[in-house]
mmCIF file of C-alpha atoms in Angstrom:
data_model
loop_
_atom_site.group_PDB
_atom_site.id
_atom_site.type_symbol
_atom_site.label_atom_id
_atom_site.label_comp_id
_atom_site.label_asym_id
_atom_site.label_seq_id
_atom_site.Cartn_x
_atom_site.Cartn_y
_atom_site.Cartn_z
ATOM 1 C CA MET A 1 -19.240 16.318 -10.346
ATOM 2 C CA SER A 2 -20.480 18.423 -7.739
ATOM 3 C CA ARG A 3 -21.447 15.008 -6.041
ATOM 4 C CA THR A 4 -17.460 14.087 -6.119
ATOM 5 C CA VAL A 5 -16.099 16.638 -4.793
ATOM 6 C CA ASP A 6 -18.754 16.981 -1.970
ATOM 7 C CA PHE A 7 -18.009 13.409 -0.688
ATOM 8 C CA LEU A 8 -14.613 13.887 -0.702
ATOM 9 C CA ALA A 9 -14.971 16.811 1.243
ATOM 10 C CA ARG A 10 -16.403 14.637 3.608
ATOM 11 C CA LEU A 11 -14.069 11.505 3.223
ATOM 12 C CA VAL A 12 -11.463 14.128 3.403
ATOM 13 C CA ALA A 13 -12.594 15.564 7.207
ATOM 14 C CA PHE A 14 -12.291 12.413 9.078
ATOM 15 C CA PRO A 15 -9.358 12.149 9.768
ATOM 16 C CA THR A 16 -8.292 8.275 9.561
ATOM 17 C CA ILE A 17 -4.464 8.290 10.115
ATOM 18 C CA SER A 18 -2.917 4.874 10.174
ATOM 19 C CA ARG A 19 -3.664 2.569 12.964
ATOM 20 C CA GLN A 20 -6.205 5.005 14.100
ATOM 21 C CA THR A 21 -10.241 4.053 13.980
ATOM 22 C CA ASN A 22 -11.240 4.618 10.561
ATOM 23 C CA LEU A 23 -15.009 3.477 12.394
ATOM 24 C CA PRO A 24 -16.759 7.119 12.139
ATOM 25 C CA LEU A 25 -15.367 6.991 8.769
ATOM 26 C CA LEU A 26 -17.039 3.826 7.244
ATOM 27 C CA ASP A 27 -20.302 5.093 9.193
ATOM 28 C CA TRP A 28 -20.501 7.554 6.957
ATOM 29 C CA VAL A 29 -20.130 5.533 3.927
ATOM 30 C CA GLU A 30 -22.159 2.810 5.050
ATOM 31 C CA GLY A 31 -25.522 5.199 5.221
ATOM 32 C CA GLU A 32 -24.780 7.598 2.241
ATOM 33 C CA LEU A 33 -24.593 3.769 0.327
ATOM 34 C CA ALA A 34 -27.440 2.483 1.800
ATOM 35 C CA ALA A 35 -29.645 5.254 0.789
ATOM 36 C CA THR A 36 -29.342 3.825 -2.656
ATOM 37 C CA GLY A 37 -29.922 0.331 -1.286
ATOM 38 C CA ALA A 38 -26.449 -0.962 -1.841
ATOM 39 C CA ARG A 39 -25.777 -4.693 0.004
ATOM 40 C CA ILE A 40 -23.933 -3.713 2.755
ATOM 41 C CA ARG A 41 -21.401 -5.473 4.926
ATOM 42 C CA ARG A 42 -19.463 -4.401 7.714
ATOM 43 C CA LEU A 43 -16.214 -6.890 8.312
ATOM 44 C CA PRO A 44 -14.167 -6.351 11.961
ATOM 45 C CA GLY A 45 -10.558 -5.997 11.706
ATOM 46 C CA ASP A 46 -7.762 -7.833 13.436
ATOM 47 C CA VAL A 47 -7.866 -4.954 15.962
ATOM 48 C CA PRO A 48 -9.941 -2.445 17.584
ATOM 49 C CA GLY A 49 -11.715 -0.259 16.473
ATOM 50 C CA ARG A 50 -11.018 -0.570 12.649
ATOM 51 C CA GLY A 51 -13.033 -2.400 10.180
ATOM 52 C CA SER A 52 -13.827 -3.095 6.384
ATOM 53 C CA LEU A 53 -16.367 -2.334 4.619
ATOM 54 C CA LEU A 54 -18.096 -3.935 0.917
ATOM 55 C CA ALA A 55 -20.797 -2.525 -0.457
ATOM 56 C CA THR A 56 -22.852 -4.620 -3.338
ATOM 57 C CA ILE A 57 -25.051 -3.597 -5.744
ATOM 58 C CA GLY A 58 -27.088 -5.400 -8.916
ATOM 59 C CA PRO A 59 -27.436 -8.807 -8.899
ATOM 60 C CA ASP A 60 -26.066 -11.920 -6.663
ATOM 61 C CA ARG A 61 -23.826 -13.615 -9.207
ATOM 62 C CA ASP A 62 -19.902 -14.156 -9.315
ATOM 63 C CA ASP A 63 -18.631 -11.845 -13.094
ATOM 64 C CA GLY A 64 -19.122 -8.733 -11.319
ATOM 65 C CA ILE A 65 -15.799 -5.667 -10.640
ATOM 66 C CA VAL A 66 -15.076 -4.466 -7.490
ATOM 67 C CA LEU A 67 -13.805 -1.500 -6.658
ATOM 68 C CA SER A 68 -11.464 -0.989 -3.656
ATOM 69 C CA ALA A 69 -9.891 1.792 -1.923
ATOM 70 C CA HIS A 70 -8.415 2.257 1.664
ATOM 71 C CA SER A 71 -9.978 4.900 4.142
ATOM 72 C CA ASP A 72 -6.564 5.745 5.832
ATOM 73 C CA VAL A 73 -3.792 8.245 5.311
ATOM 74 C CA VAL A 74 -0.488 9.244 6.062
ATOM 75 C CA PRO A 75 0.104 11.773 9.107
ATOM 76 C CA VAL A 76 0.340 15.255 8.516
ATOM 77 C CA ALA A 77 2.854 16.182 11.677
ATOM 78 C CA GLY A 78 5.964 18.218 11.341
ATOM 79 C CA GLN A 79 4.914 19.053 7.679
ATOM 80 C CA ASP A 80 4.284 22.981 6.617
ATOM 81 C CA TRP A 81 0.382 22.736 4.870
ATOM 82 C CA ALA A 82 -0.788 26.003 3.717
ATOM 83 C CA SER A 83 -4.224 25.820 5.179
ATOM 84 C CA ASP A 84 -6.002 22.638 7.861
ATOM 85 C CA PRO A 85 -4.974 19.259 5.748
ATOM 86 C CA PHE A 86 -8.688 17.752 7.403
ATOM 87 C CA VAL A 87 -10.375 20.208 5.467
ATOM 88 C CA LEU A 88 -10.692 20.119 1.599
ATOM 89 C CA THR A 89 -9.708 23.667 0.524
ATOM 90 C CA GLU A 90 -9.998 24.779 -2.970
ATOM 91 C CA ARG A 91 -7.226 26.893 -4.280
ATOM 92 C CA ASP A 92 -7.748 28.073 -8.666
ATOM 93 C CA GLY A 93 -9.150 24.330 -9.366
ATOM 94 C CA ARG A 94 -6.853 22.642 -6.770
ATOM 95 C CA LEU A 95 -8.735 20.516 -4.290
ATOM 96 C CA TYR A 96 -5.940 20.337 -1.151
ATOM 97 C CA GLY A 97 -6.441 17.947 1.463
ATOM 98 C CA ARG A 98 -4.706 15.119 2.926
ATOM 99 C CA GLY A 99 -5.990 11.890 1.262
ATOM 100 C CA SER A 100 -7.347 14.139 -2.046
ATOM 101 C CA SER A 101 -5.266 11.870 -3.681
ATOM 102 C CA ASP A 102 -4.354 9.034 -1.905
ATOM 103 C CA MET A 103 -6.896 7.950 -2.156
ATOM 104 C CA LYS A 104 -10.159 9.281 -0.620
ATOM 105 C CA GLY A 105 -10.661 10.893 -3.960
ATOM 106 C CA PHE A 106 -11.212 7.691 -6.093
ATOM 107 C CA LEU A 107 -13.267 6.228 -2.409
ATOM 108 C CA ALA A 108 -15.426 9.522 -3.430
ATOM 109 C CA CYS A 109 -15.852 8.487 -7.281
ATOM 110 C CA MET A 110 -17.048 5.192 -5.974
ATOM 111 C CA MET A 111 -19.310 6.209 -3.740
ATOM 112 C CA THR A 112 -20.916 8.656 -7.300
ATOM 113 C CA ALA A 113 -20.926 5.550 -8.933
ATOM 114 C CA VAL A 114 -23.393 3.299 -6.763
ATOM 115 C CA HIS A 115 -25.605 6.675 -6.368
ATOM 116 C CA GLU A 116 -25.422 6.599 -10.666
ATOM 117 C CA ALA A 117 -25.611 2.659 -10.921
ATOM 118 C CA ALA A 118 -28.960 2.932 -8.253
ATOM 119 C CA GLY A 119 -30.937 5.455 -10.920
ATOM 120 C CA ARG A 120 -30.324 3.171 -13.931
ATOM 121 C CA PRO A 121 -32.340 -0.292 -15.072
ATOM 122 C CA ALA A 122 -30.793 -3.085 -13.039
ATOM 123 C CA LEU A 123 -27.351 -3.997 -13.988
ATOM 124 C CA ALA A 124 -26.526 -7.241 -15.550
ATOM 125 C CA ARG A 125 -23.921 -8.300 -13.330
ATOM 126 C CA PRO A 126 -22.307 -6.732 -9.487
ATOM 127 C CA LEU A 127 -20.390 -3.861 -8.594
ATOM 128 C CA HIS A 128 -18.935 -4.486 -5.221
ATOM 129 C CA LEU A 129 -17.121 -1.408 -3.626
ATOM 130 C CA ALA A 130 -14.501 -2.339 -1.114
ATOM 131 C CA VAL A 131 -13.699 -0.267 1.556
ATOM 132 C CA SER A 132 -10.174 -0.792 3.963
ATOM 133 C CA TYR A 133 -8.068 0.507 6.774
ATOM 134 C CA ASP A 134 -4.155 0.017 7.273
ATOM 135 C CA GLU A 135 -2.859 0.066 3.932
ATOM 136 C CA GLU A 136 -0.403 2.599 4.385
ATOM 137 C CA ILE A 137 1.558 0.629 6.710
ATOM 138 C CA GLY A 138 2.044 -2.047 4.710
ATOM 139 C CA CYS A 139 -1.313 -3.848 3.287
ATOM 140 C CA VAL A 140 -2.345 -4.650 6.696
ATOM 141 C CA GLY A 141 -6.097 -4.205 7.079
ATOM 142 C CA VAL A 142 -7.069 -5.645 3.940
ATOM 143 C CA ARG A 143 -6.007 -9.187 5.144
ATOM 144 C CA SER A 144 -9.060 -9.583 7.725
ATOM 145 C CA LEU A 145 -11.848 -8.658 4.618
ATOM 146 C CA LEU A 146 -10.132 -10.929 2.633
ATOM 147 C CA ARG A 147 -9.368 -13.752 4.776
ATOM 148 C CA GLN A 148 -13.394 -12.949 5.623
ATOM 149 C CA LEU A 149 -14.508 -12.873 1.476
ATOM 150 C CA ARG A 150 -12.358 -15.828 0.796
ATOM 151 C CA ASP A 151 -13.959 -17.958 3.730
ATOM 152 C CA ASP A 152 -17.097 -17.171 2.467
ATOM 153 C CA GLY A 153 -16.349 -18.059 -1.026
ATOM 154 C CA PHE A 154 -16.960 -14.910 -2.566
ATOM 155 C CA ARG A 155 -16.122 -14.999 -6.379
ATOM 156 C CA ALA A 156 -15.914 -11.387 -8.770
ATOM 157 C CA ALA A 157 -14.226 -11.310 -12.885
ATOM 158 C CA GLY A 158 -11.968 -8.512 -11.048
ATOM 159 C CA CYS A 159 -10.701 -5.973 -9.544
ATOM 160 C CA VAL A 160 -9.625 -2.021 -9.872
ATOM 161 C CA VAL A 161 -7.824 -1.403 -7.417
ATOM 162 C CA GLY A 162 -8.341 2.794 -7.341
ATOM 163 C CA GLU A 163 -4.488 4.419 -6.248
ATOM 164 C CA PRO A 164 -3.769 7.418 -7.958
ATOM 165 C CA THR A 165 -2.056 6.273 -11.502
ATOM 166 C CA ASP A 166 -3.066 9.774 -13.837
ATOM 167 C CA LEU A 167 -5.804 6.963 -15.060
ATOM 168 C CA HIS A 168 -3.065 5.402 -16.120
ATOM 169 C CA VAL A 169 -3.917 1.319 -16.102
ATOM 170 C CA ALA A 170 -1.440 -0.796 -14.361
ATOM 171 C CA VAL A 171 -1.321 -4.129 -14.495
ATOM 172 C CA GLY A 172 1.486 -5.318 -12.276
ATOM 173 C CA HIS A 173 3.497 -3.695 -9.311
ATOM 174 C CA LYS A 174 6.514 -4.459 -6.958
ATOM 175 C CA GLY A 175 5.798 -6.178 -4.017
ATOM 176 C CA LYS A 176 7.633 -5.497 -0.472
ATOM 177 C CA VAL A 177 9.226 -7.383 2.368
ATOM 178 C CA ALA A 178 10.308 -4.630 5.481
ATOM 179 C CA ALA A 179 12.617 -6.746 8.080
ATOM 180 C CA THR A 180 14.998 -5.684 11.274
ATOM 181 C CA ILE A 181 18.183 -6.854 11.789
ATOM 182 C CA THR A 182 18.966 -6.817 15.570
ATOM 183 C CA CYS A 183 22.763 -7.251 16.478
ATOM 184 C CA THR A 184 23.081 -8.005 20.128
ATOM 185 C CA GLY A 185 27.121 -7.800 21.408
ATOM 186 C CA ARG A 186 28.665 -7.064 24.843
ATOM 187 C CA ALA A 187 28.565 -3.974 26.602
ATOM 188 C CA ALA A 188 32.057 -2.670 28.041
ATOM 189 C CA HIS A 189 33.600 0.737 28.559
ATOM 190 C CA SER A 190 35.328 2.555 25.814
ATOM 191 C CA ALA A 191 38.631 2.606 27.854
ATOM 192 C CA ASN A 192 39.236 -1.201 26.939
ATOM 193 C CA PRO A 193 36.513 -2.053 23.461
ATOM 194 C CA TYR A 194 38.336 -5.064 23.457
ATOM 195 C CA LEU A 195 36.503 -6.222 26.888
ATOM 196 C CA GLY A 196 33.441 -5.781 24.658
ATOM 197 C CA GLN A 197 31.919 -6.972 21.254
ATOM 198 C CA ASN A 198 30.611 -3.398 18.998
ATOM 199 C CA ALA A 199 26.926 -4.407 17.937
ATOM 200 C CA ILE A 200 27.122 -1.340 15.981
ATOM 201 C CA LEU A 201 30.674 -2.510 14.154
ATOM 202 C CA MET A 202 28.303 -5.672 13.841
ATOM 203 C CA ALA A 203 25.460 -3.658 11.908
ATOM 204 C CA ALA A 204 27.867 -1.887 9.856
ATOM 205 C CA ASP A 205 28.669 -5.865 8.368
ATOM 206 C CA MET A 206 25.346 -6.124 6.951
ATOM 207 C CA VAL A 207 24.877 -3.018 5.763
ATOM 208 C CA ARG A 208 27.908 -3.810 3.940
ATOM 209 C CA ALA A 209 26.208 -7.105 2.982
ATOM 210 C CA ILE A 210 22.646 -5.329 2.038
ATOM 211 C CA GLU A 211 24.942 -3.270 -0.026
ATOM 212 C CA ALA A 212 26.251 -6.748 -1.891
ATOM 213 C CA LEU A 213 23.067 -7.772 -2.225
ATOM 214 C CA GLN A 214 21.882 -5.184 -4.262
ATOM 215 C CA ARG A 215 24.406 -4.858 -6.760
ATOM 216 C CA ASP A 216 23.887 -8.534 -7.031
ATOM 217 C CA LEU A 217 19.942 -8.000 -7.549
ATOM 218 C CA GLU A 218 21.325 -4.765 -10.663
ATOM 219 C CA ARG A 219 23.722 -6.672 -12.370
ATOM 220 C CA ASP A 220 21.740 -10.613 -12.263
ATOM 221 C CA GLY A 221 18.507 -10.565 -11.328
ATOM 222 C CA ALA A 222 15.012 -10.947 -12.188
ATOM 223 C CA ARG A 223 14.256 -8.252 -14.879
ATOM 224 C CA ALA A 224 10.977 -6.787 -15.884
ATOM 225 C CA ASP A 225 9.980 -3.673 -18.506
ATOM 226 C CA GLY A 226 7.434 -1.130 -17.613
ATOM 227 C CA TYR A 227 9.092 0.047 -13.986
ATOM 228 C CA ALA A 228 11.663 3.371 -12.794
ATOM 229 C CA VAL A 229 13.936 0.791 -11.538
ATOM 230 C CA PRO A 230 13.427 -2.623 -13.698
ATOM 231 C CA PHE A 231 14.849 -4.181 -11.247
ATOM 232 C CA GLY A 232 14.809 -5.421 -7.890
ATOM 233 C CA THR A 233 15.983 -3.120 -4.640
ATOM 234 C CA VAL A 234 17.047 -3.422 -1.317
ATOM 235 C CA GLN A 235 17.676 -0.536 1.110
ATOM 236 C CA VAL A 236 18.399 0.497 4.872
ATOM 237 C CA GLY A 237 16.408 2.967 5.511
ATOM 238 C CA ILE A 238 16.634 3.095 9.691
ATOM 239 C CA ILE A 239 19.501 2.247 12.767
ATOM 240 C CA GLN A 240 19.308 3.047 16.468
ATOM 241 C CA GLY A 241 21.994 1.287 18.551
ATOM 242 C CA GLY A 242 24.563 2.528 21.112
ATOM 243 C CA THR A 243 23.336 4.310 24.752
ATOM 244 C CA ALA A 244 26.426 6.567 25.469
ATOM 245 C CA LEU A 245 30.040 7.435 23.244
ATOM 246 C CA ASN A 246 31.932 5.448 25.975
ATOM 247 C CA ILE A 247 29.913 2.488 26.070
ATOM 248 C CA VAL A 248 31.149 -0.252 23.957
ATOM 249 C CA PRO A 249 27.728 -0.945 22.157
ATOM 250 C CA ASP A 250 25.801 -4.329 22.801
ATOM 251 C CA ARG A 251 22.845 -3.832 20.461
ATOM 252 C CA CYS A 252 21.740 -2.382 17.339
ATOM 253 C CA GLN A 253 19.220 -2.866 15.520
ATOM 254 C CA VAL A 254 18.718 -1.774 10.874
ATOM 255 C CA ALA A 255 15.760 -1.843 9.262
ATOM 256 C CA PHE A 256 15.067 -2.646 5.606
ATOM 257 C CA GLU A 257 13.286 -3.464 3.010
ATOM 258 C CA MET A 258 13.418 -5.384 -0.570
ATOM 259 C CA ARG A 259 11.258 -4.324 -2.947
ATOM 260 C CA LEU A 260 11.030 -7.270 -5.770
ATOM 261 C CA LEU A 261 9.321 -8.067 -9.066
ATOM 262 C CA PRO A 262 6.742 -9.866 -9.058
ATOM 263 C CA GLY A 263 7.364 -13.760 -8.771
ATOM 264 C CA ASP A 264 10.645 -12.655 -7.366
ATOM 265 C CA ASP A 265 10.674 -14.679 -4.090
ATOM 266 C CA SER A 266 12.205 -13.292 -1.168
ATOM 267 C CA ALA A 267 13.915 -16.199 0.615
ATOM 268 C CA PRO A 268 16.433 -16.470 -0.583
ATOM 269 C CA TYR A 269 18.189 -12.996 -0.517
ATOM 270 C CA LEU A 270 16.885 -13.228 3.236
ATOM 271 C CA GLU A 271 19.217 -16.891 3.592
ATOM 272 C CA ARG A 272 21.940 -14.988 1.797
ATOM 273 C CA LEU A 273 21.553 -12.194 4.624
ATOM 274 C CA ARG A 274 21.266 -14.891 7.305
ATOM 275 C CA GLN A 275 24.722 -17.228 6.244
ATOM 276 C CA ALA A 276 26.552 -13.741 6.056
ATOM 277 C CA ALA A 277 25.512 -12.697 9.840
ATOM 278 C CA ALA A 278 26.362 -15.866 11.041
ATOM 279 C CA HIS A 279 30.171 -15.508 8.949
ATOM 280 C CA ILE A 280 30.047 -11.477 10.940
ATOM 281 C CA VAL A 281 29.208 -13.489 14.180
ATOM 282 C CA ALA A 282 32.218 -15.532 13.990
ATOM 283 C CA GLU A 283 34.340 -13.804 12.284
ATOM 284 C CA ARG A 284 34.043 -10.872 14.919
ATOM 285 C CA ALA A 285 33.991 -13.167 17.890
ATOM 286 C CA PRO A 286 36.095 -11.611 20.981
ATOM 287 C CA PRO A 287 39.155 -13.376 21.907
ATOM 288 C CA SER A 288 37.244 -12.338 25.416
ATOM 289 C CA GLY A 289 33.911 -14.096 25.604
ATOM 290 C CA PRO A 290 31.635 -15.835 23.392
ATOM 291 C CA GLY A 291 30.889 -14.374 20.397
ATOM 292 C CA GLY A 292 27.549 -11.793 19.992
ATOM 293 C CA GLU A 293 24.141 -12.834 17.924
ATOM 294 C CA ILE A 294 22.350 -11.704 14.587
ATOM 295 C CA ALA A 295 18.732 -12.086 14.454
ATOM 296 C CA ILE A 296 16.610 -11.093 10.855
ATOM 297 C CA THR A 297 12.888 -11.064 11.993
ATOM 298 C CA VAL A 298 10.423 -10.326 9.358
ATOM 299 C CA ASP A 299 8.339 -7.598 10.119
ATOM 300 C CA ASN A 300 6.096 -7.332 7.000
ATOM 301 C CA ALA A 301 5.389 -8.569 3.586
ATOM 302 C CA TYR A 302 2.905 -7.932 0.698
ATOM 303 C CA PRO A 303 3.144 -9.552 -2.713
ATOM 304 C CA GLY A 304 3.714 -7.902 -6.313
ATOM 305 C CA LEU A 305 0.936 -7.978 -8.689
ATOM 306 C CA VAL A 306 1.405 -10.171 -11.678
ATOM 307 C CA PRO A 307 0.266 -8.653 -15.047
ATOM 308 C CA ASP A 308 -2.681 -10.194 -16.553
ATOM 309 C CA THR A 309 -3.141 -8.500 -19.721
ATOM 310 C CA GLY A 310 -5.927 -10.857 -20.326
ATOM 311 C CA SER A 311 -8.304 -10.743 -17.786
ATOM 312 C CA ASP A 312 -11.632 -9.175 -18.947
ATOM 313 C CA VAL A 313 -11.388 -6.120 -16.128
ATOM 314 C CA CYS A 314 -7.982 -5.255 -17.871
ATOM 315 C CA ALA A 315 -9.901 -4.837 -21.461
ATOM 316 C CA LEU A 316 -12.465 -3.083 -19.355
ATOM 317 C CA GLY A 317 -10.429 -1.193 -17.625
ATOM 318 C CA LEU A 318 -8.582 0.286 -21.022
ATOM 319 C CA ALA A 319 -11.579 0.303 -23.179
ATOM 320 C CA ALA A 320 -13.680 2.827 -19.828
ATOM 321 C CA ALA A 321 -10.185 4.741 -19.140
ATOM 322 C CA GLY A 322 -9.717 5.481 -23.437
ATOM 323 C CA ARG A 323 -5.611 3.954 -22.784
ATOM 324 C CA ASN A 324 -4.579 1.200 -25.380
ATOM 325 C CA GLU A 325 -1.189 0.322 -22.887
ATOM 326 C CA VAL A 326 -0.917 -0.446 -19.981
ATOM 327 C CA VAL A 327 2.038 0.673 -17.239
ATOM 328 C CA SER A 328 3.242 -0.988 -13.974
ATOM 329 C CA VAL A 329 4.331 1.185 -10.362
ATOM 330 C CA GLY A 330 6.777 0.452 -8.505
ATOM 331 C CA PHE A 331 4.747 1.371 -4.785
ATOM 332 C CA GLY A 332 2.884 -1.061 -3.627
ATOM 333 C CA THR A 333 -0.575 -1.468 -3.467
ATOM 334 C CA GLU A 334 -3.780 -3.918 -1.804
ATOM 335 C CA ALA A 335 -3.918 -5.406 -6.066
ATOM 336 C CA GLY A 336 -1.113 -7.782 -5.392
ATOM 337 C CA LEU A 337 -3.126 -9.656 -2.045
ATOM 338 C CA PHE A 338 -6.426 -9.974 -4.069
ATOM 339 C CA GLN A 339 -5.071 -11.704 -6.693
ATOM 340 C CA GLU A 340 -3.187 -13.800 -4.559
ATOM 341 C CA GLN A 341 -6.204 -14.371 -1.445
ATOM 342 C CA LEU A 342 -8.911 -14.281 -3.573
ATOM 343 C CA GLY A 343 -7.738 -15.289 -7.594
ATOM 344 C CA LEU A 344 -8.869 -11.760 -8.861
ATOM 345 C CA PRO A 345 -6.969 -10.161 -11.564
ATOM 346 C CA CYS A 346 -5.993 -6.721 -11.125
ATOM 347 C CA ILE A 347 -5.734 -3.704 -12.717
ATOM 348 C CA ILE A 348 -4.859 -0.016 -10.630
ATOM 349 C CA CYS A 349 -6.264 3.119 -11.474
ATOM 350 C CA GLY A 350 -6.972 6.098 -10.312
ATOM 351 C CA PRO A 351 -7.427 9.814 -11.114
ATOM 352 C CA GLY A 352 -4.341 11.734 -9.435
ATOM 353 C CA SER A 353 -0.768 11.337 -9.013
ATOM 354 C CA ILE A 354 1.420 9.397 -6.471
ATOM 355 C CA ASP A 355 4.047 12.062 -6.420
ATOM 356 C CA ARG A 356 1.618 14.039 -4.489
ATOM 357 C CA ALA A 357 0.900 11.603 -2.238
ATOM 358 C CA HIS A 358 2.093 11.460 1.181
ATOM 359 C CA LYS A 359 3.372 15.306 0.903
ATOM 360 C CA PRO A 360 2.133 18.564 2.437
ATOM 361 C CA ASP A 361 -0.867 20.722 0.692
ATOM 362 C CA GLU A 362 -1.641 17.160 -0.553
ATOM 363 C CA TYR A 363 -4.170 17.898 -3.792
ATOM 364 C CA ILE A 364 -6.528 16.733 -6.454
ATOM 365 C CA THR A 365 -8.338 18.430 -9.443
ATOM 366 C CA ARG A 366 -11.489 18.834 -10.640
ATOM 367 C CA ALA A 367 -11.235 18.280 -13.676
ATOM 368 C CA GLU A 368 -9.155 14.616 -12.900
ATOM 369 C CA LEU A 369 -12.349 13.995 -10.286
ATOM 370 C CA ALA A 370 -14.628 13.942 -13.544
ATOM 371 C CA GLU A 371 -12.170 11.963 -15.457
ATOM 372 C CA GLY A 372 -12.053 9.673 -12.139
ATOM 373 C CA ASP A 373 -16.073 9.704 -12.281
ATOM 374 C CA ARG A 374 -16.497 9.311 -16.298
ATOM 375 C CA PHE A 375 -13.962 6.175 -15.812
ATOM 376 C CA LEU A 376 -16.247 4.369 -13.674
ATOM 377 C CA ALA A 377 -19.228 5.238 -15.342
ATOM 378 C CA ARG A 378 -18.308 3.409 -18.680
ATOM 379 C CA MET A 379 -17.708 0.826 -16.355
ATOM 380 C CA ILE A 380 -20.394 0.835 -15.040
ATOM 381 C CA ASP A 381 -22.317 0.788 -18.640
ATOM 382 C CA ALA A 382 -20.344 -2.189 -19.411
ATOM 383 C CA LEU A 383 -21.279 -3.917 -16.337
ATOM 384 C CA ALA A 384 -24.974 -3.117 -17.508
ATOM 385 C CA VAL A 385 -24.979 -5.006 -20.531
#
């Protein structure tokens, strides 16, 4: 247990905020795992200064289990922390630090699991550890890892993505599409707004189109039990437009997202919004000249995790966690990409709570880390037979 806390303290000390380098953390993790005899591959990222790692212990077979964690954390700027977020600090049994729950706590448990597995008789099936980067900005970094593994013909029996679920075994999560609507009008002096075309008003019409889509998703869209919100959602997060009060704005951008149930295709919804955009452009075309434009671009997307409750990894996860039932989670993870890109059955299960993630004074408890260690020890027991 103290080993896991020590590992977590070292991991938290690396300020691996998304879009910043994670290579010093990977260097340290590689050194710790190499000491166990693990076979390690460093996989370069798609951008300089970032990368992923795959470590394997056990025989060279295609029926192993992957334990997966991302190394990046969300920023701490503007948050009121009671202690340094990059120094693991214990108060009343709680271990405070950025990433302690999301999800360096599981990464620390993974490292302990490898050390303990190395001290046992040889495993019958391999254990793989995957460490990625830039998950917090849309599951970006894992894609290069998965692409290289797919090209190499990597195979395994399943994957455990250790996001904090209080060690509930989740078999489904929603997918996400992040997109931007760019409304282009025509600038004019506000003394005669009819000589221009107001891009903010065009954007307001698009926001109403998004609201209408949300109402239809709630009323007629796909539904699935087990989610806090059992249907897809679409919402506006950012609006930016205008330069001065006395200028008719010629540009406005609306950032929005869709979170859809696994298997629900975003294409028809995007097409509906594009048709709404064409209607708005035609309807708002000014009599004084040509009309504006509305473009919709997808900035990032990742798939949902389709439940596979009959998989080997699901059975192993339930037994190791001491659970009888599976759950679904609303937040996104890399599991959907492991399933889509490598065809791996996946579960999401890790110590800590997602409710503490991204907040000041994020923490995990010693008891939760001990439960995480026991969970992975039982997984390794299953690989030893």
